[in-house]
Amino acid sequence: MELFYAYETSGSTVRLSQEESQHCVRVLRYRVGDEIDVIDGEGTLYHCRLTDDNPKGAEAAVLSCQKNWHSHPYHLTIGCCPTKNNDRFEWFVEKATEVGVDRIVLLIGERSERKVYKTERAQKIALSATKQSLKARIPEIVEPMTVKEFLKGEIPDQVGNDGTVMPGTDRASLRMIAYCFEGETPRTSIKEALAGLHGTEITVLIGPEGDFSPEEARLAIDCGYIPIHLGPSRLRTETAAVTAAEAVYFRYL
Amino acid sequence: MELFYAYETSGSTVRLSQEESQHCVRVLRYRVGDEIDVIDGEGTLYHCRLTDDNPKGAEAAVLSCQKNWHSHPYHLTIGCCPTKNNDRFEWFVEKATEVGVDRIVLLIGERSERKVYKTERAQKIALSATKQSLKARIPEIVEPMTVKEFLKGEIPDQVGNDGTVMPGTDRASLRMIAYCFEGETPRTSIKEALAGLHGTEITVLIGPEGDFSPEEARLAIDCGYIPIHLGPSRLRTETAAVTAAEAVYFRYL
């Protein structure tokens, strides 16, 4: 099954980008009247008939559509520090997309060696992995921000003097930080943490090669993040991030 | 923690290969008298003192050793068909080694586009991933063989007319084949299959891009393999193979 991505969809018409049109018309030789399958990148699959086979801007008429096509029963945000080697981070983007992730936030930790990352490549990889793995929703790739900026964007639950809890603004029902520091911080395994999960909103933070700084970890814990470990194996940053996605995938399998 | 690999270990002395000696002496500048950590690739960690800092063949005296260092509580064989693109297969070798795998068998399926593969590269990658992830046992990389050759090497359990079971020669207590064919073959999820596992010997077979042939799948099932799926996501060959390793990893976490 071949999927195309429509950058624009009205109720009855979808428009392919120049790149997608090129692929559809020049490479795969689809012509007016042929039926094609198109995703909007937001969860909907459109079964269409090609009405304009212009390789610079093809259009198709919607015959039928299916919302939440091949969607997964959770909403997973992985905040991950880009690796020194871009290929490794982009490999994580591809694999996490295949397995299932909704939002990838590029985090810059105090100990990150890589402080900048251009998200265009990751976006391309996420799109092609989405199509290849037959999904209709493309994971959102969030521009780099520091760990502290990301955490400050979340307001933790407030506990009043009488013990009543005022829920914070973060939508995640389970927030976890994979923290390597031995000793000082007791950590539960991601499997245990997920076993106790009731909601479907999950956030996991994965640090850089040098781990999160103690300040970052403390701030995350203050924001309601549970310090977790990913088991006995010492994993590279990108392997840890994919392993977190796999843990969530298997939790719902 | 830096690990070196000893190609030869007597009770009291370990010898590093030329490449490891080079890295130890030239790059990391260890000298006679310095303490180093060495693995034998078979599960034992040796804490040693360097007695010969020859960059072409360093030697060290064993101070203490630890068997089954950082070992996992199962024995996992993954039979996987090499991908068209070698990098993808070698990425699986690296990641499965980090997470935990004991034997990687290169399978050539009837539908494999790649019929040959030189295992030297995979062996190098497995060694460096073993050291990087702080393990002492290097996964065995088995030279390519056809799916049928691999299965013929296993004698399935024999069930007598009276229903008594004569155990076959395959050591695996759980044998699974990840088979994509929809419909015809009912499949259980790898998570379910692992949940019912009592032993610790696990084999998973992952097919090529074009899947196993029906004959290969039938033969595997006749040999006692359970047809499994890896969940709703359509995964690339190498992603499926890593996902299988992750499923086993989490089963024992």
Short mmCIF file of C-alpha atoms in Angstrom, two decimals:
data_model
loop_
_atom_site.label_atom_id
_atom_site.label_comp_id
_atom_site.label_asym_id
_atom_site.label_seq_id
_atom_site.Cartn_x
_atom_site.Cartn_y
_atom_site.Cartn_z
CA MET A 1 0.00 0.00 0.00
CA GLU A 2 1.45 3.37 -1.10
CA LEU A 3 0.57 6.51 0.87
CA PHE A 4 0.88 10.12 -0.22
CA TYR A 5 0.88 13.14 2.05
CA ALA A 6 -1.50 16.01 1.37
CA TYR A 7 -0.36 19.39 2.67
CA GLU A 8 -3.87 20.69 2.07
CA THR A 9 -7.24 18.97 2.35
CA SER A 10 -10.67 20.48 1.89
CA GLY A 11 -13.69 18.29 2.46
CA SER A 12 -13.67 16.94 -1.07
CA THR A 13 -10.23 17.71 -2.53
CA VAL A 14 -6.65 16.97 -1.47
CA ARG A 15 -3.53 18.67 -2.82
CA LEU A 16 -0.12 17.02 -2.87
CA SER A 17 3.10 18.97 -2.39
CA GLN A 18 5.48 19.27 -5.35
CA GLU A 19 7.67 16.49 -3.94
CA GLU A 20 4.73 14.16 -3.38
CA SER A 21 3.24 15.02 -6.79
CA GLN A 22 6.59 14.28 -8.43
CA HIS A 23 6.73 10.90 -6.72
CA CYS A 24 3.09 10.09 -7.51
CA VAL A 25 3.07 11.15 -11.16
CA ARG A 26 6.66 10.95 -12.43
CA VAL A 27 7.98 7.99 -10.42
CA LEU A 28 4.86 5.86 -9.85
CA ARG A 29 3.12 7.10 -13.03
CA TYR A 30 -0.35 7.61 -11.54
CA ARG A 31 -2.69 9.35 -13.98
CA VAL A 32 -6.03 11.19 -13.79
CA GLY A 33 -8.71 8.68 -12.83
CA ASP A 34 -6.37 6.42 -10.84
CA GLU A 35 -7.23 5.79 -7.19
CA ILE A 36 -4.64 6.74 -4.55
CA ASP A 37 -4.45 6.77 -0.75
CA VAL A 38 -3.55 10.03 0.93
CA ILE A 39 -2.90 10.97 4.56
CA ASP A 40 -3.32 14.43 6.03
CA GLY A 41 -0.63 13.86 8.65
CA GLU A 42 -3.18 14.46 11.40
CA GLY A 43 -4.70 11.02 11.60
CA THR A 44 -7.02 10.78 8.60
CA LEU A 45 -6.65 8.53 5.58
CA TYR A 46 -8.34 9.65 2.37
CA HIS A 47 -9.09 7.24 -0.43
CA CYS A 48 -9.09 9.44 -3.54
CA ARG A 49 -9.28 9.58 -7.34
CA LEU A 50 -6.59 11.62 -9.05
CA THR A 51 -8.19 14.63 -10.81
CA ASP A 52 -5.00 16.52 -11.77
CA ASP A 53 -1.75 14.64 -12.50
CA ASN A 54 0.41 17.74 -12.66
CA PRO A 55 3.81 16.55 -11.32
CA LYS A 56 4.31 19.98 -9.73
CA GLY A 57 0.98 19.99 -7.90
CA ALA A 58 -1.33 16.99 -8.19
CA GLU A 59 -4.90 17.06 -6.90
CA ALA A 60 -7.34 14.29 -6.07
CA ALA A 61 -11.03 14.02 -5.21
CA VAL A 62 -11.93 12.33 -1.92
CA LEU A 63 -13.96 9.13 -2.35
CA SER A 64 -13.94 8.13 1.29
CA CYS A 65 -12.02 8.92 4.47
CA GLN A 66 -11.16 7.23 7.73
CA LYS A 67 -10.33 9.23 10.88
CA ASN A 68 -7.73 7.98 13.41
CA TRP A 69 -6.50 5.46 10.85
CA HIS A 70 -4.02 3.01 12.42
CA SER A 71 -3.81 5.23 15.49
CA HIS A 72 -2.49 3.98 18.85
CA PRO A 73 -4.43 4.20 22.13
CA TYR A 74 -2.08 6.66 23.85
CA HIS A 75 -0.45 10.05 23.33
CA LEU A 76 3.30 9.81 23.80
CA THR A 77 5.71 12.74 24.06
CA ILE A 78 9.40 11.90 24.09
CA GLY A 79 11.71 14.73 25.05
CA CYS A 80 15.17 13.69 23.93
CA CYS A 81 18.51 15.46 23.76
CA PRO A 82 20.00 15.24 20.25
CA THR A 83 23.06 13.02 20.06
CA LYS A 84 26.51 14.23 18.98
CA ASN A 85 26.04 12.15 15.86
CA ASN A 86 22.92 13.33 13.98
CA ASP A 87 22.36 9.94 12.33
CA ARG A 88 21.77 8.37 15.72
CA PHE A 89 19.12 10.89 16.68
CA GLU A 90 17.46 10.64 13.28
CA TRP A 91 17.48 6.88 13.57
CA PHE A 92 15.52 7.30 16.83
CA VAL A 93 13.04 9.58 15.05
CA GLU A 94 12.48 6.93 12.36
CA LYS A 95 12.14 4.00 14.75
CA ALA A 96 9.98 5.78 17.33
CA THR A 97 7.68 6.86 14.48
CA GLU A 98 7.38 3.27 13.24
CA VAL A 99 6.63 1.97 16.74
CA GLY A 100 4.45 4.90 17.78
CA VAL A 101 5.18 8.40 19.11
CA ASP A 102 3.11 11.60 18.89
CA ARG A 103 5.49 14.38 19.82
CA ILE A 104 9.28 14.56 19.83
CA VAL A 105 10.71 17.51 21.73
CA LEU A 106 14.36 18.35 21.11
CA LEU A 107 15.81 19.03 24.52
CA ILE A 108 19.11 20.78 25.14
CA GLY A 109 20.51 19.68 28.48
CA GLU A 110 23.17 21.49 30.51
CA ARG A 111 25.48 18.61 29.60
CA SER A 112 24.45 18.34 25.95
CA GLU A 113 27.40 18.47 23.57
CA ARG A 114 25.04 19.30 20.72
CA LYS A 115 23.25 22.58 21.44
CA VAL A 116 21.66 23.12 18.02
CA TYR A 117 19.70 20.90 15.66
CA LYS A 118 17.88 21.69 12.42
CA THR A 119 14.50 19.96 12.62
CA GLU A 120 13.87 19.86 8.83
CA ARG A 121 15.65 16.52 8.43
CA ALA A 122 13.85 14.96 11.39
CA GLN A 123 10.54 16.17 9.93
CA LYS A 124 11.32 14.55 6.56
CA ILE A 125 12.29 11.31 8.29
CA ALA A 126 9.14 11.37 10.44
CA LEU A 127 6.98 11.85 7.33
CA SER A 128 8.57 9.01 5.39
CA ALA A 129 8.50 6.67 8.42
CA THR A 130 4.83 7.56 8.96
CA LYS A 131 3.99 6.61 5.37
CA GLN A 132 6.21 3.53 5.41
CA SER A 133 4.65 2.21 8.63
CA LEU A 134 1.12 2.92 7.37
CA LYS A 135 0.12 5.59 9.85
CA ALA A 136 -1.89 8.73 9.17
CA ARG A 137 -0.55 10.97 11.94
CA ILE A 138 2.94 12.44 11.58
CA PRO A 139 4.67 12.96 14.92
CA GLU A 140 5.16 16.62 15.80
CA ILE A 141 8.84 17.59 15.95
CA VAL A 142 9.23 20.44 18.42
CA GLU A 143 12.08 22.93 17.91
CA PRO A 144 14.99 22.66 20.38
CA MET A 145 14.56 24.17 23.84
CA THR A 146 16.48 23.73 27.07
CA VAL A 147 15.32 21.14 29.58
CA LYS A 148 14.50 23.97 31.99
CA GLU A 149 12.46 25.85 29.34
CA PHE A 150 10.52 22.67 28.63
CA LEU A 151 9.84 22.01 32.31
CA LYS A 152 8.93 25.65 33.03
CA GLY A 153 6.26 25.27 30.35
CA GLU A 154 4.59 22.75 32.64
CA ILE A 155 2.90 23.72 35.86
CA PRO A 156 3.01 20.87 38.38
CA ASP A 157 0.07 19.84 40.52
CA GLN A 158 -0.27 22.09 43.58
CA VAL A 159 -0.84 20.44 46.93
CA GLY A 160 -2.67 22.66 49.43
CA ASN A 161 -1.93 22.68 53.19
CA ASP A 162 -5.00 20.50 53.73
CA GLY A 163 -3.55 17.97 51.27
CA THR A 164 -5.98 18.75 48.45
CA VAL A 165 -4.37 18.51 45.02
CA MET A 166 -4.86 21.24 42.41
CA PRO A 167 -4.05 19.58 39.06
CA GLY A 168 -1.42 21.38 37.00
CA THR A 169 -1.64 22.30 33.34
CA ASP A 170 0.48 19.45 32.01
CA ARG A 171 -1.84 17.02 30.22
CA ALA A 172 0.41 14.03 30.76
CA SER A 173 -1.10 11.54 33.18
CA LEU A 174 2.33 9.95 33.51
CA ARG A 175 5.54 11.97 33.40
CA MET A 176 8.85 10.14 33.58
CA ILE A 177 12.48 11.14 33.44
CA ALA A 178 15.06 8.48 32.58
CA TYR A 179 17.80 9.45 34.97
CA CYS A 180 21.07 7.53 35.23
CA PHE A 181 22.40 8.96 38.50
CA GLU A 182 22.90 5.94 40.70
CA GLY A 183 22.19 6.05 44.39
CA GLU A 184 20.87 9.45 45.41
CA THR A 185 17.58 9.20 43.49
CA PRO A 186 15.53 6.03 43.93
CA ARG A 187 14.15 5.02 40.53
CA THR A 188 11.38 2.69 39.46
CA SER A 189 11.50 0.78 36.17
CA ILE A 190 9.56 2.25 33.25
CA LYS A 191 7.61 -1.03 33.12
CA GLU A 192 6.44 -0.63 36.73
CA ALA A 193 5.64 3.06 36.22
CA LEU A 194 3.56 2.23 33.13
CA ALA A 195 1.77 -0.63 34.90
CA GLY A 196 0.23 1.87 37.32
CA LEU A 197 -0.90 4.19 34.53
CA HIS A 198 -4.59 5.02 34.24
CA GLY A 199 -4.67 7.80 31.65
CA THR A 200 -3.21 7.76 28.15
CA GLU A 201 -1.02 10.91 28.19
CA ILE A 202 2.63 9.93 28.62
CA THR A 203 5.81 11.99 28.63
CA VAL A 204 9.31 10.52 28.86
CA LEU A 205 12.49 12.58 29.05
CA ILE A 206 15.79 11.13 27.81
CA GLY A 207 19.01 12.97 28.61
CA PRO A 208 22.19 13.57 26.62
CA GLU A 209 25.26 11.29 26.59
CA GLY A 210 26.37 12.97 29.84
CA ASP A 211 22.92 12.55 31.46
CA PHE A 212 20.75 15.32 32.91
CA SER A 213 22.37 17.61 35.44
CA PRO A 214 21.25 17.10 39.06
CA GLU A 215 19.50 20.49 38.86
CA GLU A 216 17.54 19.44 35.77
CA ALA A 217 16.58 16.16 37.41
CA ARG A 218 15.49 17.91 40.59
CA LEU A 219 13.41 20.44 38.64
CA ALA A 220 11.74 17.61 36.69
CA ILE A 221 10.93 15.75 39.91
CA ASP A 222 9.52 19.00 41.38
CA CYS A 223 7.34 19.19 38.24
CA GLY A 224 5.92 15.74 39.00
CA TYR A 225 8.24 13.62 36.88
CA ILE A 226 8.93 10.13 38.18
CA PRO A 227 12.61 9.16 37.99
CA ILE A 228 12.74 5.87 36.06
CA HIS A 229 15.32 3.46 34.72
CA LEU A 230 15.08 1.43 31.52
CA GLY A 231 16.40 -1.81 32.98
CA PRO A 232 19.86 -3.23 33.58
CA SER A 233 21.35 -2.57 30.13
CA ARG A 234 23.39 0.57 29.65
CA LEU A 235 21.81 2.08 26.56
CA ARG A 236 22.98 4.84 24.26
CA THR A 237 20.79 7.96 24.24
CA GLU A 238 18.99 7.02 21.01
CA THR A 239 18.55 3.40 22.12
CA ALA A 240 17.11 4.57 25.43
CA ALA A 241 14.63 6.81 23.59
CA VAL A 242 13.48 3.98 21.31
CA THR A 243 13.33 1.59 24.27
CA ALA A 244 11.01 4.04 26.05
CA ALA A 245 8.74 4.09 22.98
CA GLU A 246 8.79 0.27 22.89
CA ALA A 247 7.91 0.08 26.60
CA VAL A 248 4.81 2.22 26.02
CA TYR A 249 3.94 0.25 22.85
CA PHE A 250 4.05 -3.05 24.77
CA ARG A 251 2.16 -1.58 27.73
CA TYR A 252 -0.84 -1.13 25.39
CA LEU A 253 -0.31 -4.29 23.32
CA MET B 1 34.18 2.57 32.48
CA GLU B 2 36.38 1.41 29.57
CA LEU B 3 36.36 -2.26 28.59
CA PHE B 4 38.91 -4.13 26.52
CA TYR B 5 38.41 -7.47 24.82
CA ALA B 6 40.88 -10.30 25.39
CA TYR B 7 41.08 -12.85 22.57
CA GLU B 8 42.98 -15.13 24.93
CA THR B 9 42.70 -15.64 28.67
CA SER B 10 44.57 -18.11 30.83
CA GLY B 11 43.73 -18.25 34.53
CA SER B 12 46.12 -15.46 35.41
CA THR B 13 46.96 -13.63 32.17
CA VAL B 14 44.90 -11.96 29.45
CA ARG B 15 46.14 -11.00 25.99
CA LEU B 16 44.66 -8.18 23.94
CA SER B 17 44.43 -8.31 20.17
CA GLN B 18 46.57 -5.89 18.14
CA GLU B 19 43.57 -3.61 17.63
CA GLU B 20 42.65 -3.60 21.33
CA SER B 21 46.31 -3.16 22.34
CA GLN B 22 46.61 -0.21 19.97
CA HIS B 23 43.52 1.40 21.49
CA CYS B 24 44.65 0.67 25.06
CA VAL B 25 48.27 1.77 24.74
CA ARG B 26 48.45 4.27 21.86
CA VAL B 27 45.06 5.96 22.14
CA LEU B 28 44.27 5.72 25.86
CA ARG B 29 47.95 5.66 26.90
CA TYR B 30 47.70 2.92 29.52
CA ARG B 31 51.11 1.83 30.76
CA VAL B 32 52.57 -1.15 32.64
CA GLY B 33 51.18 -1.13 36.17
CA ASP B 34 47.89 0.57 35.22
CA GLU B 35 44.68 -1.27 36.08
CA ILE B 36 42.28 -2.10 33.23
CA ASP B 37 39.00 -3.98 32.83
CA VAL B 38 38.90 -6.75 30.27
CA ILE B 39 36.10 -9.01 29.01
CA ASP B 40 36.57 -12.43 27.48
CA GLY B 41 33.45 -12.11 25.31
CA GLU B 42 31.95 -15.16 27.02
CA GLY B 43 30.50 -13.53 30.09
CA THR B 44 33.47 -12.90 32.38
CA LEU B 45 34.91 -9.55 33.41
CA TYR B 46 38.56 -9.49 34.46
CA HIS B 47 40.00 -6.68 36.52
CA CYS B 48 43.70 -6.65 35.56
CA ARG B 49 47.03 -4.89 35.86
CA LEU B 50 48.84 -4.18 32.61
CA THR B 51 52.11 -6.17 32.52
CA ASP B 52 53.10 -5.51 28.89
CA ASP B 53 52.12 -2.29 27.15
CA ASN B 54 53.23 -3.41 23.69
CA PRO B 55 50.76 -1.65 21.33
CA LYS B 56 50.89 -4.67 19.04
CA GLY B 57 50.10 -7.20 21.76
CA ALA B 58 49.45 -6.01 25.29
CA GLU B 59 49.18 -8.37 28.24
CA ALA B 60 47.72 -7.98 31.71
CA ALA B 61 47.69 -9.99 34.95
CA VAL B 62 44.30 -10.89 36.39
CA LEU B 63 43.62 -9.34 39.80
CA SER B 64 40.02 -10.49 40.09
CA CYS B 65 37.25 -11.78 37.86
CA GLN B 66 33.47 -11.85 37.78
CA LYS B 67 31.55 -14.51 35.85
CA ASN B 68 28.22 -13.70 34.11
CA TRP B 69 28.95 -10.01 34.55
CA HIS B 70 25.90 -7.89 33.61
CA SER B 71 24.26 -10.96 32.09
CA HIS B 72 20.53 -11.20 31.40
CA PRO B 73 18.26 -13.96 32.73
CA TYR B 74 17.42 -15.50 29.35
CA HIS B 75 19.10 -16.88 26.25
CA LEU B 76 17.74 -15.20 23.12
CA THR B 77 18.38 -16.28 19.55
CA ILE B 78 17.13 -13.96 16.82
CA GLY B 79 17.12 -15.40 13.33
CA CYS B 80 16.81 -12.45 10.99
CA CYS B 81 17.06 -12.04 7.23
CA PRO B 82 19.61 -9.38 6.29
CA THR B 83 18.04 -6.25 4.83
CA LYS B 84 18.76 -4.94 1.33
CA ASN B 85 20.54 -2.05 3.02
CA ASN B 86 23.40 -3.40 5.18
CA ASP B 87 23.35 -0.38 7.51
CA ARG B 88 19.84 -1.27 8.62
CA PHE B 89 20.81 -4.83 9.50
CA GLU B 90 23.96 -3.68 11.27
CA TRP B 91 21.94 -1.13 13.19
CA PHE B 92 19.78 -4.04 14.43
CA VAL B 93 22.93 -5.91 15.49
CA GLU B 94 24.10 -2.89 17.51
CA LYS B 95 20.75 -2.20 19.16
CA ALA B 96 19.87 -5.82 19.92
CA THR B 97 23.33 -6.20 21.50
CA GLU B 98 22.76 -3.14 23.69
CA VAL B 99 19.33 -4.38 24.80
CA GLY B 100 20.31 -8.04 25.07
CA VAL B 101 20.66 -10.87 22.56
CA ASP B 102 22.83 -14.01 22.67
CA ARG B 103 22.82 -15.37 19.14
CA ILE B 104 22.05 -13.72 15.82
CA VAL B 105 21.50 -16.14 12.96
CA LEU B 106 21.61 -14.69 9.45
CA LEU B 107 18.68 -16.26 7.63
CA ILE B 108 18.25 -16.28 3.89
CA GLY B 109 14.57 -16.56 3.04
CA GLU B 110 13.09 -17.64 -0.28
CA ARG B 111 12.01 -14.04 -0.71
CA SER B 112 15.24 -12.43 0.54
CA GLU B 113 16.65 -9.91 -1.91
CA ARG B 114 20.01 -10.16 -0.14
CA LYS B 115 21.32 -13.70 -0.36
CA VAL B 116 24.85 -13.07 0.93
CA TYR B 117 26.25 -11.19 3.90
CA LYS B 118 29.79 -10.93 5.25
CA THR B 119 29.57 -11.38 9.02
CA GLU B 120 32.90 -9.65 9.85
CA ARG B 121 31.26 -6.22 10.07
CA ALA B 122 28.41 -7.48 12.23
CA GLN B 123 30.95 -9.15 14.52
CA LYS B 124 32.90 -5.89 14.91
CA ILE B 125 29.67 -4.00 15.65
CA ALA B 126 28.57 -6.64 18.18
CA LEU B 127 31.93 -6.40 19.96
CA SER B 128 31.89 -2.62 20.20
CA ALA B 129 28.23 -2.55 21.28
CA THR B 130 29.01 -5.19 23.92
CA LYS B 131 31.82 -3.06 25.35
CA GLN B 132 29.83 0.17 25.05
CA SER B 133 26.81 -1.29 26.87
CA LEU B 134 29.01 -2.80 29.59
CA LYS B 135 28.38 -6.47 28.90
CA ALA B 136 30.89 -9.31 29.03
CA ARG B 137 29.27 -11.70 26.56
CA ILE B 138 29.49 -10.92 22.85
CA PRO B 139 26.50 -12.21 20.88
CA GLU B 140 27.37 -15.03 18.52
CA ILE B 141 26.89 -14.08 14.87
CA VAL B 142 26.03 -17.21 12.91
CA GLU B 143 27.00 -17.38 9.22
CA PRO B 144 24.12 -17.11 6.72
CA MET B 145 21.99 -20.18 6.07
CA THR B 146 18.59 -20.63 4.47
CA VAL B 147 15.48 -20.62 6.64
CA LYS B 148 14.95 -24.28 5.74
CA GLU B 149 18.54 -25.21 6.66
CA PHE B 150 18.08 -23.49 10.02
CA LEU B 151 14.77 -25.25 10.70
CA LYS B 152 16.07 -28.64 9.55
CA GLY B 153 18.80 -28.23 12.17
CA GLU B 154 16.06 -28.38 14.77
CA ILE B 155 14.17 -31.55 15.50
CA PRO B 156 10.69 -30.74 16.79
CA ASP B 157 9.07 -32.50 19.73
CA GLN B 158 7.57 -35.82 18.67
CA VAL B 159 4.07 -36.62 19.90
CA GLY B 160 3.34 -40.37 20.13
CA ASN B 161 -0.05 -41.91 19.31
CA ASP B 162 -0.80 -42.04 23.03
CA GLY B 163 -0.15 -38.32 23.26
CA THR B 164 3.18 -38.61 25.06
CA VAL B 165 5.66 -35.93 23.99
CA MET B 166 9.25 -36.80 23.08
CA PRO B 167 11.18 -33.53 23.42
CA GLY B 168 13.14 -32.52 20.32
CA THR B 169 16.72 -31.31 20.22
CA ASP B 170 15.96 -27.62 20.02
CA ARG B 171 16.86 -26.05 23.35
CA ALA B 172 14.46 -23.18 22.99
CA SER B 173 11.55 -23.37 25.40
CA LEU B 174 9.74 -20.78 23.29
CA ARG B 175 10.07 -20.66 19.50
CA MET B 176 8.33 -17.88 17.63
CA ILE B 177 8.09 -16.81 14.01
CA ALA B 178 7.00 -13.25 13.24
CA TYR B 179 4.83 -13.90 10.25
CA CYS B 180 2.95 -11.13 8.43
CA PHE B 181 0.57 -13.21 6.36
CA GLU B 182 -2.88 -11.97 7.33
CA GLY B 183 -5.83 -14.30 7.60
CA GLU B 184 -4.78 -17.84 6.96
CA THR B 185 -2.54 -18.24 10.01
CA PRO B 186 -3.95 -17.14 13.38
CA ARG B 187 -1.23 -15.33 15.30
CA THR B 188 -0.78 -14.41 18.94
CA SER B 189 1.09 -11.27 20.03
CA ILE B 190 4.71 -11.73 21.11
CA LYS B 191 3.71 -10.25 24.49
CA GLU B 192 1.09 -12.97 25.04
CA ALA B 193 3.45 -15.70 23.85
CA LEU B 194 6.15 -14.49 26.26
CA ALA B 195 3.69 -14.20 29.15
CA GLY B 196 3.15 -17.98 28.99
CA LEU B 197 6.90 -18.70 28.95
CA HIS B 198 8.35 -20.90 31.70
CA GLY B 199 11.88 -21.60 30.47
CA THR B 200 14.52 -19.07 29.47
CA GLU B 201 15.49 -20.28 25.97
CA ILE B 202 13.84 -18.10 23.35
CA THR B 203 14.10 -18.07 19.56
CA VAL B 204 12.42 -15.50 17.32
CA LEU B 205 12.53 -15.57 13.53
CA ILE B 206 12.15 -12.33 11.54
CA GLY B 207 11.62 -12.54 7.79
CA PRO B 208 12.91 -10.44 4.90
CA GLU B 209 11.17 -7.36 3.46
CA GLY B 210 8.92 -9.71 1.44
CA ASP B 211 8.11 -11.87 4.50
CA PHE B 212 8.68 -15.63 4.84
CA SER B 213 7.24 -17.81 2.10
CA PRO B 214 4.16 -19.84 3.09
CA GLU B 215 6.33 -22.98 2.85
CA GLU B 216 8.90 -21.55 5.25
CA ALA B 217 6.16 -20.52 7.67
CA ARG B 218 4.51 -23.94 7.48
CA LEU B 219 7.83 -25.71 8.07
CA ALA B 220 8.53 -23.47 11.09
CA ILE B 221 5.09 -24.18 12.53
CA ASP B 222 5.67 -27.92 11.96
CA CYS B 223 8.92 -27.48 13.93
CA GLY B 224 6.98 -26.07 16.87
CA TYR B 225 7.28 -22.35 16.13
CA ILE B 226 4.36 -20.21 17.27
CA PRO B 227 3.25 -17.69 14.65
CA ILE B 228 3.32 -14.28 16.35
CA HIS B 229 2.75 -10.64 15.49
CA LEU B 230 4.58 -7.65 16.94
CA GLY B 231 1.51 -5.48 17.40
CA PRO B 232 -0.45 -3.15 15.14
CA SER B 233 2.48 -1.13 13.75
CA ARG B 234 3.91 -2.18 10.39
CA LEU B 235 7.61 -2.38 11.16
CA ARG B 236 10.62 -2.61 8.89
CA THR B 237 12.59 -5.87 9.13
CA GLU B 238 15.30 -4.38 11.35
CA THR B 239 12.76 -2.58 13.54
CA ALA B 240 10.80 -5.81 13.96
CA ALA B 241 13.97 -7.62 15.03
CA VAL B 242 14.85 -4.96 17.62
CA THR B 243 11.23 -4.85 18.80
CA ALA B 244 11.38 -8.61 19.41
CA ALA B 245 14.55 -8.13 21.51
CA GLU B 246 12.80 -5.33 23.44
CA ALA B 247 9.74 -7.53 24.06
CA VAL B 248 11.95 -10.21 25.64
CA TYR B 249 13.90 -7.58 27.59
CA PHE B 250 10.70 -6.16 29.09
CA ARG B 251 9.30 -9.64 29.77
CA TYR B 252 12.15 -10.15 32.24
CA LEU B 253 12.30 -6.58 33.57
#
